[in-house]
CSV table of C-alpha atoms in Angstrom, one decimal:
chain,number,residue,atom,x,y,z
A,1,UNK,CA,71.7,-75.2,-2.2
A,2,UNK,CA,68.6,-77.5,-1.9
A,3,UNK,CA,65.2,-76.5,-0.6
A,4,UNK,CA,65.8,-78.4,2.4
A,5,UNK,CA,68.9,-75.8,3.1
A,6,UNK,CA,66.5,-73.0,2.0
A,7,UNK,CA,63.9,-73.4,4.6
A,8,UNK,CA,63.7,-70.7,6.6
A,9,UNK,CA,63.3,-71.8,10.1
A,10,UNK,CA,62.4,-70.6,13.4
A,11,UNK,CA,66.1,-69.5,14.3
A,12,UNK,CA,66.3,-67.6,11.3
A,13,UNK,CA,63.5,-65.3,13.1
A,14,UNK,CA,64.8,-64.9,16.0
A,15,UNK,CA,67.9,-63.9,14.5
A,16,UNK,CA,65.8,-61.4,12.1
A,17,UNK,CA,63.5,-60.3,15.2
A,18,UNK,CA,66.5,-60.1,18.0
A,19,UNK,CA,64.9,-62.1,20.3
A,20,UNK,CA,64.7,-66.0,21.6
A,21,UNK,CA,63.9,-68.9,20.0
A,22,UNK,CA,61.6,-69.6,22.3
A,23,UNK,CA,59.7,-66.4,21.8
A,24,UNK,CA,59.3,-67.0,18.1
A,25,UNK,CA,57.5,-70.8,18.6
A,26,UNK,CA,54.8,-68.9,21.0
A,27,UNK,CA,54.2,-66.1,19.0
A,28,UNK,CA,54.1,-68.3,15.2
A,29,UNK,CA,53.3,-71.9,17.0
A,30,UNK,CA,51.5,-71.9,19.9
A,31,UNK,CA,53.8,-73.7,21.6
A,32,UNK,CA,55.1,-73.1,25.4
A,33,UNK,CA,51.8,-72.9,26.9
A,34,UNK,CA,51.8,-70.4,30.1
A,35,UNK,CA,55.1,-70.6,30.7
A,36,UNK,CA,55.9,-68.5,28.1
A,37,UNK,CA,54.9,-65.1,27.8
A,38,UNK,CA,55.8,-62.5,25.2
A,39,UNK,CA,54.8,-58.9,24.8
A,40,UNK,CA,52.9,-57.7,22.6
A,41,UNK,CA,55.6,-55.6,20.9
A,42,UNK,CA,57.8,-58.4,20.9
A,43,UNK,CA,55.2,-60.4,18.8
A,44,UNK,CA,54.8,-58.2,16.6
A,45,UNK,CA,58.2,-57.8,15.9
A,46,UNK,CA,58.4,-61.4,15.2
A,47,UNK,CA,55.7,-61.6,12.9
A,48,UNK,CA,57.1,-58.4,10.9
A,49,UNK,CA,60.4,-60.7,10.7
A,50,UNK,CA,58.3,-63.7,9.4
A,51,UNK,CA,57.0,-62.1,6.9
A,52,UNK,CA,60.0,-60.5,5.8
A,53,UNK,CA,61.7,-63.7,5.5
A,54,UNK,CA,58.6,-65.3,4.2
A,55,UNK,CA,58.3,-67.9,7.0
A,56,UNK,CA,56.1,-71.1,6.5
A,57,UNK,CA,55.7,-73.8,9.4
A,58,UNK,CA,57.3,-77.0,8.7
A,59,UNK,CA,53.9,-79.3,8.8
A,60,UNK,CA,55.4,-82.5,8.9
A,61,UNK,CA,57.7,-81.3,12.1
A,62,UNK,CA,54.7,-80.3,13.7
A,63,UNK,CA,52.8,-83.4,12.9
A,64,UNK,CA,55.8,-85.6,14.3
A,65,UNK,CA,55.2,-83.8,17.4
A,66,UNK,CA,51.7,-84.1,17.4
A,67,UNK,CA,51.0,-80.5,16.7
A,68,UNK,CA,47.7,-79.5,15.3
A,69,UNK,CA,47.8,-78.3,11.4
A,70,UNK,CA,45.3,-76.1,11.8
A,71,UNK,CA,44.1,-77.5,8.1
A,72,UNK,CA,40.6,-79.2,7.1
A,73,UNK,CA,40.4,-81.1,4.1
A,74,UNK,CA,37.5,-80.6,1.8
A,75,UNK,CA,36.6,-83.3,-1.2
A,76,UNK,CA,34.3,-82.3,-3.6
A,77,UNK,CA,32.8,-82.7,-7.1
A,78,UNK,CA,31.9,-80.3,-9.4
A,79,UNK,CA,28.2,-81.4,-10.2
A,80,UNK,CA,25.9,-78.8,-9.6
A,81,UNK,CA,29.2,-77.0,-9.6
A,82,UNK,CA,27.7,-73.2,-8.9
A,83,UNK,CA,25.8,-74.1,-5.5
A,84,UNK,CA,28.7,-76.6,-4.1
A,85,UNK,CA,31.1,-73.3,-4.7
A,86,UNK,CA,28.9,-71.0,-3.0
A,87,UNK,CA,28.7,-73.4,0.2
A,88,UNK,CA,32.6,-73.4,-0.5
A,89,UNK,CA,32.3,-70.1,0.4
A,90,UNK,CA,30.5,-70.1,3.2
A,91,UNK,CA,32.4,-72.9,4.5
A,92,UNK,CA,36.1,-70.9,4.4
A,93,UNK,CA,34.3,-67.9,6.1
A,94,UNK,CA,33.4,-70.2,9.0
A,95,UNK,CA,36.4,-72.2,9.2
A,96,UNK,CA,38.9,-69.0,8.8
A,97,UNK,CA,36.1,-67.6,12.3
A,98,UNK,CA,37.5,-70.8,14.1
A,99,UNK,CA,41.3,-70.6,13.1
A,100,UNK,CA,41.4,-73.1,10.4
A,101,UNK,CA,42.2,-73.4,6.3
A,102,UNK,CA,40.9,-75.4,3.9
A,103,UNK,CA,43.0,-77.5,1.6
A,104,UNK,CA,40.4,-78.5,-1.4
A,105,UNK,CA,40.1,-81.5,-3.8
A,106,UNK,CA,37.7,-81.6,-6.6
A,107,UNK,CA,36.7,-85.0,-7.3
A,108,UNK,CA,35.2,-84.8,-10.9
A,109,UNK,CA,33.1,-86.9,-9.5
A,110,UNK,CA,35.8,-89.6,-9.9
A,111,UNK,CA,34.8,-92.6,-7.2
A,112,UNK,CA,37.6,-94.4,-8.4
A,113,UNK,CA,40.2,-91.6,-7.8
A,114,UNK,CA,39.5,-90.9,-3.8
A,115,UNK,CA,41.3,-93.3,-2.4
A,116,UNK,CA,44.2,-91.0,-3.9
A,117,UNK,CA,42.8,-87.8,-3.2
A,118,UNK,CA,42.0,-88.6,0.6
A,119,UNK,CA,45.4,-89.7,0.5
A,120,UNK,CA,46.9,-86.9,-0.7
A,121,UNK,CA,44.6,-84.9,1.5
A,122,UNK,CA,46.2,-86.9,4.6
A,123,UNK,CA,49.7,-86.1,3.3
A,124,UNK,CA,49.0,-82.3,4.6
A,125,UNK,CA,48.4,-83.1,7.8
A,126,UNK,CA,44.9,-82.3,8.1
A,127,UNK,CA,43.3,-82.7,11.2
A,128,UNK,CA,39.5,-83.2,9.4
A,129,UNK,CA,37.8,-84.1,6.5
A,130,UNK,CA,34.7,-82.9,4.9
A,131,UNK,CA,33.2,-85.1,2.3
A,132,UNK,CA,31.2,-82.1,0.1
A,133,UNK,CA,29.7,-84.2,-2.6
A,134,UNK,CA,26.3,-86.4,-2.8
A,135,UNK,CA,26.9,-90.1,-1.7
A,136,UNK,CA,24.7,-91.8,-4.9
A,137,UNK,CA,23.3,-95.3,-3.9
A,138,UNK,CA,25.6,-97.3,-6.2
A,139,UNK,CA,28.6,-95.5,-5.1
A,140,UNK,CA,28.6,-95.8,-1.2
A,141,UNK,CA,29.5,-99.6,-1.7
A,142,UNK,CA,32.1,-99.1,-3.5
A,143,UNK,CA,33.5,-96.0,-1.6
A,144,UNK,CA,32.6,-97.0,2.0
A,145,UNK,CA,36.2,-98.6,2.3
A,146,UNK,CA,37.9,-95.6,1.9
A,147,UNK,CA,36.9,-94.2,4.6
A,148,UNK,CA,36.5,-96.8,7.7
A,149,UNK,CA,38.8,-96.1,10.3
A,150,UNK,CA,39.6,-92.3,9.3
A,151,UNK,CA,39.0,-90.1,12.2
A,152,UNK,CA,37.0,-86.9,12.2
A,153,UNK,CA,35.7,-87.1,8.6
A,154,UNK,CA,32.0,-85.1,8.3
A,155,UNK,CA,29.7,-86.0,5.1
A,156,UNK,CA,27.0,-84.2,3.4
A,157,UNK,CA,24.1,-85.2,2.8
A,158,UNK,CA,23.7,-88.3,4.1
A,159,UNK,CA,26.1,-90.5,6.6
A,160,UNK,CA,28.0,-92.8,4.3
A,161,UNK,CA,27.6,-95.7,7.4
A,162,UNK,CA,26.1,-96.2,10.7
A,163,UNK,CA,27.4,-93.9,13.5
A,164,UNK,CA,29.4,-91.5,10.9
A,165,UNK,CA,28.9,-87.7,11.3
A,166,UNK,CA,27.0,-85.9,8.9
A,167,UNK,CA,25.2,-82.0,8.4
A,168,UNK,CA,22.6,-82.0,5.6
A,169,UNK,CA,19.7,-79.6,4.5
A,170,UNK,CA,16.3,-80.6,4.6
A,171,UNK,CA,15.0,-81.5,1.2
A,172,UNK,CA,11.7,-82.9,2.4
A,173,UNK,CA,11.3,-79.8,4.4
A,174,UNK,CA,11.9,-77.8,1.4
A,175,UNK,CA,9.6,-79.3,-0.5
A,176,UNK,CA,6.9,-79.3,1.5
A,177,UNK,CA,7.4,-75.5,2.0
A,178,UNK,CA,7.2,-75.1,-1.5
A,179,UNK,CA,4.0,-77.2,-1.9
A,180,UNK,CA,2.4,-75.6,1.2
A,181,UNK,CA,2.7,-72.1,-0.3
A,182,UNK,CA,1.8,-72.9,-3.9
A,183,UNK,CA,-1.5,-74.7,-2.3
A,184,UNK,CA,-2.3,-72.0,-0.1
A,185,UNK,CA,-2.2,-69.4,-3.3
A,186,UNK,CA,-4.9,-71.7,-4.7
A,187,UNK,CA,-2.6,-74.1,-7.3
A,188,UNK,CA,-4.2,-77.1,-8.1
A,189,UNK,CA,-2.2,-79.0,-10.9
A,190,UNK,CA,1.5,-78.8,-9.8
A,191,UNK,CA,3.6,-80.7,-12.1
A,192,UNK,CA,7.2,-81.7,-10.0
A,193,UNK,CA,10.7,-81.3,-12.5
A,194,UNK,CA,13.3,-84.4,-11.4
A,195,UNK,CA,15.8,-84.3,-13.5
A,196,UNK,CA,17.6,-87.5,-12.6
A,197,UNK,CA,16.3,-90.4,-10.5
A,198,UNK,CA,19.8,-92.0,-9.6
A,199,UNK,CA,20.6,-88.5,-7.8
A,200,UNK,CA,19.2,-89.5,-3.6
A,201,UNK,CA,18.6,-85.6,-3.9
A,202,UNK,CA,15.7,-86.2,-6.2
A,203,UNK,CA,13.9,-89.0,-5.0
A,204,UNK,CA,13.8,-87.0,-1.5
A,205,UNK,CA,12.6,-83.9,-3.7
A,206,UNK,CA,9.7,-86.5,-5.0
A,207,UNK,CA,9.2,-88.0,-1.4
A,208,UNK,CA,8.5,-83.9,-0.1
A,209,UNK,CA,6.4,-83.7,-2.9
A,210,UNK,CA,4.0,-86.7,-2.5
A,211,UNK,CA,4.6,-86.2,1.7
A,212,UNK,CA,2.8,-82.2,1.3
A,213,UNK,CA,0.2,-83.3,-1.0
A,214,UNK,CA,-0.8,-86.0,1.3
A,215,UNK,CA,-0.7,-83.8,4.3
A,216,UNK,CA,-3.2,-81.6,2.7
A,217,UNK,CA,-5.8,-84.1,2.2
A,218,UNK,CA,-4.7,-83.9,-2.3
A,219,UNK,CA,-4.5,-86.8,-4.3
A,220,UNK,CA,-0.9,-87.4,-5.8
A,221,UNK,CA,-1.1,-88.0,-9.3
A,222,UNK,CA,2.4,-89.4,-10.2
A,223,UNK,CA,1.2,-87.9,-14.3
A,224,UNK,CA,2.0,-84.6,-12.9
A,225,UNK,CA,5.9,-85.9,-12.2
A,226,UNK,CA,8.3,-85.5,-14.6
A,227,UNK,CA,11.3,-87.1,-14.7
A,228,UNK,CA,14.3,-85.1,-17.5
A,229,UNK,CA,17.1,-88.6,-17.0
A,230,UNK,CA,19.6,-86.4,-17.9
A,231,UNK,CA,23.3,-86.6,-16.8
A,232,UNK,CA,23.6,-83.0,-16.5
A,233,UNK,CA,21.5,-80.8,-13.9
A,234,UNK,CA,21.0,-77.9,-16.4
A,235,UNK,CA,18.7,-78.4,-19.4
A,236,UNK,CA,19.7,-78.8,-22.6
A,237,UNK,CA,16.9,-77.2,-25.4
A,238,UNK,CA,15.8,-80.0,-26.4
A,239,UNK,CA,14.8,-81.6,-22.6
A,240,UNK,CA,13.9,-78.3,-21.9
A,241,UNK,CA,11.3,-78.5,-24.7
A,242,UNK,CA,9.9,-81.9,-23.7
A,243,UNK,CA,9.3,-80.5,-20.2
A,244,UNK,CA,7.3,-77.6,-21.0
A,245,UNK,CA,5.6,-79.8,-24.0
A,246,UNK,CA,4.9,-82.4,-21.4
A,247,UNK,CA,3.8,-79.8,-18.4
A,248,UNK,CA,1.8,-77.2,-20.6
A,249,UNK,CA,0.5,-79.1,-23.4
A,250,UNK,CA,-0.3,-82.4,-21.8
A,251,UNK,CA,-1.1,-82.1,-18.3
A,252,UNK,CA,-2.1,-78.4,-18.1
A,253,UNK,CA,-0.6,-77.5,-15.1
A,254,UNK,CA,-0.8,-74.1,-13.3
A,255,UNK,CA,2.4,-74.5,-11.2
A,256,UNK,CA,5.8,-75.9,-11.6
A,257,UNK,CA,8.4,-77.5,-9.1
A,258,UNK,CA,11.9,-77.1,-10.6
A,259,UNK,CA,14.8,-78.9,-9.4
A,260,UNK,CA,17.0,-76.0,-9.6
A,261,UNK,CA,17.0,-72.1,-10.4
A,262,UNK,CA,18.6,-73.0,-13.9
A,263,UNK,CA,15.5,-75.1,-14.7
A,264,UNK,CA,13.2,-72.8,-13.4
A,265,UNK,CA,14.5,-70.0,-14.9
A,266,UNK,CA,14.8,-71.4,-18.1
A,267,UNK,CA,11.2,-72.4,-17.6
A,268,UNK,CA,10.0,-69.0,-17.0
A,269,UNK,CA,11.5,-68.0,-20.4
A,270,UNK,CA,9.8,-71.1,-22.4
A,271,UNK,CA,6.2,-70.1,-20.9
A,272,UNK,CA,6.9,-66.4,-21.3
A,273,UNK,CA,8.0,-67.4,-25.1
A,274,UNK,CA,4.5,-69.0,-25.5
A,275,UNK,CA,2.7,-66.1,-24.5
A,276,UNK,CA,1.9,-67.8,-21.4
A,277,UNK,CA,2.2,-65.2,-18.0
A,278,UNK,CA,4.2,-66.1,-14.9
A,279,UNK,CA,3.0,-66.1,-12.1
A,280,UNK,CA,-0.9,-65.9,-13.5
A,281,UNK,CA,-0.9,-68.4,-16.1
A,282,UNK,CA,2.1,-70.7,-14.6
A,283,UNK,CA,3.7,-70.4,-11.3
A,284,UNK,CA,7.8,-71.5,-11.2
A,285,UNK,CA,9.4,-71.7,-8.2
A,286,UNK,CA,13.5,-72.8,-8.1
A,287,UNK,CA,15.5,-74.0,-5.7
A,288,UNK,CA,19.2,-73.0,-4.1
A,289,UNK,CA,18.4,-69.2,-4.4
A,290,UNK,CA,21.7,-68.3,-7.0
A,291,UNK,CA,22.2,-64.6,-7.6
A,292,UNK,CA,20.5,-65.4,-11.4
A,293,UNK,CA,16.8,-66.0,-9.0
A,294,UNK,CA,16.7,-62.5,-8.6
A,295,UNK,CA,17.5,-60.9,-12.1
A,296,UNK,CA,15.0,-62.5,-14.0
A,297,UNK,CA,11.4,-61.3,-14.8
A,298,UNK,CA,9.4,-62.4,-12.5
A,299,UNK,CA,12.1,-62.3,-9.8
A,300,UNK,CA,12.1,-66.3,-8.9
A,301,UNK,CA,10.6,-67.9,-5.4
A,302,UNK,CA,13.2,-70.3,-4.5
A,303,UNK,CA,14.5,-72.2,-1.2
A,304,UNK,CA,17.3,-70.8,0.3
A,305,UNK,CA,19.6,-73.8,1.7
A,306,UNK,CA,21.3,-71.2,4.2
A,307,UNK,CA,25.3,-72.2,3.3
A,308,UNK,CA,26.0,-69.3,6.1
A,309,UNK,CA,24.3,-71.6,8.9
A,310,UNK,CA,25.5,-75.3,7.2
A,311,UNK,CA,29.3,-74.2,7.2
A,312,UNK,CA,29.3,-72.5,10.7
A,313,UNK,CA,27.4,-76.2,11.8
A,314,UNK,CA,30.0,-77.9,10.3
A,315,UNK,CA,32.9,-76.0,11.7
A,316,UNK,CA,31.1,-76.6,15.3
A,317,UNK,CA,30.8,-80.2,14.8
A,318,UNK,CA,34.8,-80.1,13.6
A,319,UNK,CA,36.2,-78.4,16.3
A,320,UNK,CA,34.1,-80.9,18.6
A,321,UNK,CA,35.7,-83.9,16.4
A,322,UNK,CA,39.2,-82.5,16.8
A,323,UNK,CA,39.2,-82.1,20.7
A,324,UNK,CA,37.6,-85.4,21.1
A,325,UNK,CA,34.1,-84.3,21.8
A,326,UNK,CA,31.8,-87.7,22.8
A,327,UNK,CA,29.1,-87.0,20.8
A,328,UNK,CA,26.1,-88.8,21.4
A,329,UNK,CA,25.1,-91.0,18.5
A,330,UNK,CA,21.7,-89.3,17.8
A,331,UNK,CA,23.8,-85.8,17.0
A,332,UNK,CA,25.7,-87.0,14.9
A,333,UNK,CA,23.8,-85.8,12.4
A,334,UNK,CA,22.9,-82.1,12.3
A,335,UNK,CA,19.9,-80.6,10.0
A,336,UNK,CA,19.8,-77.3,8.6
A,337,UNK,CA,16.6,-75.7,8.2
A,338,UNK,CA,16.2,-74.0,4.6
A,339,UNK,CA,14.2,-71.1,3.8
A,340,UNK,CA,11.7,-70.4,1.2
A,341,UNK,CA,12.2,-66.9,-0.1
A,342,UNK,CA,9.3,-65.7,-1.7
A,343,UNK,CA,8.9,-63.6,-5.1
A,344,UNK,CA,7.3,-62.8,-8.0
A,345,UNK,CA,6.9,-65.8,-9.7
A,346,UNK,CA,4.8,-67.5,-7.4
């Protein structure tokens, strides 16, 4: 017997539960709209005969009738692989609060491979698409193709094209909270980690920076930037080394602007291992507030980017997508306020 055969089908639950057809598609599909009612002991009898029987929708079916999936597609990478996963997270949490899955495809940061993956993603069903990976400036030519014309499709970071959806964090905002609070605890010479320029998320890290300083009425002294060009956002030992070598030894600062909390913490343990003191010496302060942020010595000061608040955004902006929401042009993309948590080492 094929699989085909082996499907277990709505019929086959009815039979199990002892009651209609009928009662079975309103209870596991929806379907039937007020016209059909069913108790509540009735449905629950059908769902103790789905799962019994192990009973799975027949997506396609549903799709040739126009049926919802109930599915949202997520592509993603796996740079910065620890963050992305925690707004993962967040993002299955608020989508299962609104009655959908997520069906997940990690890039490996593969341009050339997403014309496949979106396809396969379509394949499912899926009623939306979120793109969770950073669109770098020499891959939104090349990728723009891939997705004109698809409907309901919600980037991060930055709208691949004009009038496309988006839901992004802050970065400038971040910064300058950073730079606000070092200033105001009397910091004069804060040196700014980048650790690759071709990453949009940096140069808007350096535009906060250079923004806040300006705001205050401080001169920006592009010595005090430092810039790792590394292909990999944590440090190796050896970049690590030329950091600290170019931030302590060189330009003497008394505060330092990591690009993550793996750079700041591994900062932290450099200056400590020079017999310099954090905070009183050296300020660090991170950024994306991991779980790591809070074991170290000094506890880290960090910005929160609030995943909790971007994924229940997203879901709202979804659900508006899939009914067919007009959404006006300037909402099309949402902003997400982060946080700057304050601790010990700074």
């Amino acid at each position: 017997m094929n699989r085909r055969q082996n499907r277990v089908t709505l019929a086959d639950v009815a039979a199990e539960a002892g009651v209609s057809r009928t009662a079975v598609a309103k209870v596991l599909l929806g379907t039937g709209g007020d016209h059909v009612r069913v108790a509540e002991d009735t449905a629950a009898k059908v769902k103790a005969a789905a799962s019994k029987l192990n009973y799975h929708p027949n997506r396609a079916a549903q799709q040739l009738r126009g049926a919802q999936s109930r599915i949202i597609g997520v592509l993603m990478h796996t740079m910065n692989a620890t963050v992305m996963q925690n707004r993962l997270a967040a993002l299955e949490n608020a989508a299962a609060a609104h009655g959908y899955r997520l069906l997940v495809a990690q890039t490996r940061h593969d341009t050339a491979a997403l014309p496949e993956f979106v396809s396969d993603l379509q394949g499912y069903g899926i009623d939306g698409l979120l793109c969770l990976f950073d669109l770098t400036p020499d891959a939104r030519k090349d990728i723009k193709p891939v997705f004109r014309g698809l409907k309901n499709v919600i980037f991060h970071g930055s709208p691949l094209f004009d009038g496309a959806y988006c839901v992004r964090v802050d970065t400038v905002q971040a910064v300058g909270k950073i730079m606000a609070h070092l200033l105001a605890t009397g910091r004069k010479r804060i040196g700014m980690e980048l650790w690759n320029m071709d990453d949009m998320l940096m140069q808007l890290r350096e535009d906060g920076y250079r923004a806040a300083l300006s705001e205050a009425g401080r001169e920006v002294n592009d010595e005090l930037i430092w810039i790792a060009q590394s292909d990999n956002p944590n440090p190796s030992e050896k970049i690590l080394n030329q950091a600290i070598d170019f931030f302590v030894d060189r330009q003497k600062v008394d505060a330092i602007v990591a690009s993550n909390d793996l750079w700041a913490v591994r900062f932290v343990q450099k200056l400590k291992a020079r017999g310099l003191r954090v905070p009183e010496d050296v300020a660090v302060v991170g950024y994306d507030n991991l779980e790591l942020a809070t074991v170290i010595d000094p506890p880290l000061t960090t910005i929160d980017q609030r995943h909790d608040e971007y994924a229940e955004t997203v879901m709202r902006l979804m659900v508006d997508l899939i009914a067919d929401t007009n959404i006006k042009k300037s909402d099309r993309t949402r902003v997400i306020e982060p946080d700057l948590v304050v601790r010990c080492s700074a």
